[in-house]
PDB file of C-alpha atoms in Angstrom:
ATOM      1  CA  MET A 109      33.267  41.050 -12.207  1.00 57.00           C
ATOM      2  CA  ASP A 110      32.855  37.558 -13.596  1.00 66.00           C
ATOM      3  CA  ILE A 111      31.154  35.266 -11.068  1.00 65.00           C
ATOM      4  CA  GLN A 112      32.072  31.914 -12.672  1.00 65.00           C
ATOM      5  CA  PRO A 113      35.740  31.815 -11.478  1.00 69.00           C
ATOM      6  CA  VAL A 114      34.629  32.765  -7.968  1.00 62.00           C
ATOM      7  CA  ILE A 115      32.169  29.877  -7.833  1.00 64.00           C
ATOM      8  CA  GLN A 116      34.622  27.423  -9.419  1.00 66.00           C
ATOM      9  CA  ASN A 117      37.258  28.313  -6.829  1.00 73.00           C
ATOM     10  CA  SER A 118      34.733  27.916  -4.014  1.00 78.00           C
ATOM     11  CA  ILE A 119      33.729  24.307  -4.734  1.00 83.00           C
ATOM     12  CA  GLN A 120      35.345  21.815  -2.368  1.00 89.00           C
ATOM     13  CA  PRO A 121      35.199  18.223  -3.654  1.00 91.00           C
ATOM     14  CA  ILE A 122      35.132  16.566  -0.225  1.00 94.00           C
ATOM     15  CA  ILE A 123      32.092  18.608   0.810  1.00 94.00           C
ATOM     16  CA  VAL A 124      30.415  17.844  -2.520  1.00 94.00           C
ATOM     17  CA  ALA A 125      30.983  14.108  -1.966  1.00 95.00           C
ATOM     18  CA  ILE A 126      29.684  14.162   1.615  1.00 96.00           C
ATOM     19  CA  CYS A 127      26.611  16.196   0.656  1.00 96.00           C
ATOM     20  CA  PHE A 128      25.977  13.902  -2.308  1.00 94.00           C
ATOM     21  CA  CYS A 129      25.896  10.930   0.065  1.00 95.00           C
ATOM     22  CA  VAL A 130      23.616  12.744   2.526  1.00 94.00           C
ATOM     23  CA  GLY A 131      21.229  13.727  -0.278  1.00 93.00           C
ATOM     24  CA  TYR A 132      21.213  10.188  -1.650  1.00 90.00           C
ATOM     25  CA  ILE A 133      20.422   8.777   1.781  1.00 91.00           C
ATOM     26  CA  LEU A 134      17.632  11.307   2.308  1.00 90.00           C
ATOM     27  CA  LYS A 135      16.125  10.462  -1.065  1.00 87.00           C
ATOM     28  CA  HIS A 136      16.330   6.682  -0.780  1.00 86.00           C
ATOM     29  CA  THR A 137      15.499   6.026   2.875  1.00 84.00           C
ATOM     30  CA  LYS A 138      12.251   4.185   3.499  1.00 77.00           C
ATOM     31  CA  ASN A 139       9.613   6.176   5.352  1.00 75.00           C
ATOM     32  CA  ASN A 140      11.402   9.339   4.299  1.00 73.00           C
ATOM     33  CA  ASN A 141      10.087  12.381   6.169  1.00 80.00           C
ATOM     34  CA  VAL A 142      11.972  14.841   3.931  1.00 82.00           C
ATOM     35  CA  ASP A 143      10.156  15.942   0.793  1.00 86.00           C
ATOM     36  CA  ASN A 144      12.354  15.881  -2.336  1.00 86.00           C
ATOM     37  CA  LYS A 145      11.952  19.620  -2.835  1.00 90.00           C
ATOM     38  CA  TYR A 146      13.769  20.256   0.468  1.00 92.00           C
ATOM     39  CA  ILE A 147      16.825  18.089  -0.254  1.00 92.00           C
ATOM     40  CA  PRO A 148      18.779  20.955  -1.944  1.00 94.00           C
ATOM     41  CA  LEU A 149      18.109  23.132   1.113  1.00 94.00           C
ATOM     42  CA  VAL A 150      19.267  20.390   3.489  1.00 94.00           C
ATOM     43  CA  VAL A 151      22.491  19.652   1.578  1.00 96.00           C
ATOM     44  CA  GLY A 152      23.203  23.374   1.160  1.00 95.00           C
ATOM     45  CA  VAL A 153      22.936  23.991   4.893  1.00 96.00           C
ATOM     46  CA  PHE A 154      24.885  20.802   5.605  1.00 96.00           C
ATOM     47  CA  GLY A 155      27.642  21.954   3.233  1.00 96.00           C
ATOM     48  CA  VAL A 156      27.904  25.269   5.090  1.00 96.00           C
ATOM     49  CA  MET A 157      28.068  23.460   8.434  1.00 96.00           C
ATOM     50  CA  ILE A 158      30.856  21.155   7.225  1.00 96.00           C
ATOM     51  CA  ASN A 159      32.833  24.072   5.779  1.00 94.00           C
ATOM     52  CA  VAL A 160      32.493  26.102   8.982  1.00 95.00           C
ATOM     53  CA  TRP A 161      33.603  23.053  10.996  1.00 95.00           C
ATOM     54  CA  GLN A 162      36.619  22.552   8.695  1.00 93.00           C
ATOM     55  CA  ASN A 163      37.624  26.167   9.266  1.00 92.00           C
ATOM     56  CA  ASN A 164      37.597  26.012  13.087  1.00 94.00           C
ATOM     57  CA  TRP A 165      34.059  27.378  13.456  1.00 95.00           C
ATOM     58  CA  VAL A 166      34.852  30.674  11.705  1.00 93.00           C
ATOM     59  CA  LEU A 167      32.118  32.027   9.442  1.00 93.00           C
ATOM     60  CA  THR A 168      33.208  34.397   6.687  1.00 92.00           C
ATOM     61  CA  PRO A 169      31.486  35.129   3.368  1.00 91.00           C
ATOM     62  CA  GLU A 170      34.017  32.933   1.550  1.00 89.00           C
ATOM     63  CA  ILE A 171      33.378  30.008   3.884  1.00 91.00           C
ATOM     64  CA  LEU A 172      29.621  30.489   3.585  1.00 93.00           C
ATOM     65  CA  LEU A 173      29.821  30.599  -0.217  1.00 91.00           C
ATOM     66  CA  GLY A 174      32.145  27.586  -0.396  1.00 92.00           C
ATOM     67  CA  GLY A 175      29.877  25.434   1.741  1.00 93.00           C
ATOM     68  CA  LEU A 176      26.687  26.506   0.035  1.00 94.00           C
ATOM     69  CA  VAL A 177      28.027  26.093  -3.507  1.00 93.00           C
ATOM     70  CA  SER A 178      29.562  22.722  -2.646  1.00 94.00           C
ATOM     71  CA  GLY A 179      26.335  21.462  -1.079  1.00 94.00           C
ATOM     72  CA  LEU A 180      24.208  22.626  -3.981  1.00 93.00           C
ATOM     73  CA  ALA A 181      26.702  21.223  -6.496  1.00 93.00           C
ATOM     74  CA  SER A 182      25.981  17.776  -5.084  1.00 94.00           C
ATOM     75  CA  THR A 183      22.338  18.235  -6.099  1.00 93.00           C
ATOM     76  CA  GLY A 184      23.408  19.264  -9.589  1.00 91.00           C
ATOM     77  CA  ILE A 185      25.653  16.228  -9.877  1.00 91.00           C
ATOM     78  CA  TRP A 186      22.789  13.955  -8.800  1.00 89.00           C
ATOM     79  CA  GLU A 187      20.530  15.500 -11.458  1.00 90.00           C
ATOM     80  CA  ALA A 188      23.221  15.020 -14.111  1.00 91.00           C
ATOM     81  CA  VAL A 189      23.703  11.360 -13.117  1.00 88.00           C
ATOM     82  CA  ARG A 190      19.948  10.786 -13.025  1.00 88.00           C
ATOM     83  CA  ASN A 191      19.395  12.363 -16.441  1.00 90.00           C
ATOM     84  CA  THR A 192      22.230  10.487 -18.140  1.00 92.00           C
ATOM     85  CA  THR A 193      21.559   7.056 -16.621  1.00 91.00           C
ATOM     86  CA  GLY A 194      17.787   7.150 -16.185  1.00 82.00           C
ATOM     87  CA  ILE A 195      17.885   5.970 -12.565  1.00 79.00           C
ATOM     88  CA  LYS A 196      15.417   7.409 -10.081  1.00 71.00           C
TER      89      LYS A 196
END
């Protein structure tokens, strides 16, 4: 079984965008109490929560995977933007 199509079909752009914004806010807020190494964990859990909420509070493996992959994709997008533009 090839895992790449499963992950690609699980990503939900709206959750990625919301988690990207949450991660950006966590990273750039003054007096930040969240260490940078925990931001992927926070956005991953937040992505799962949003996906469960979108699906009427039903938790299935597909919903869990979709939320987690979408949340973590926002971290990957941030790293890609940071590496290509040089911003911090």
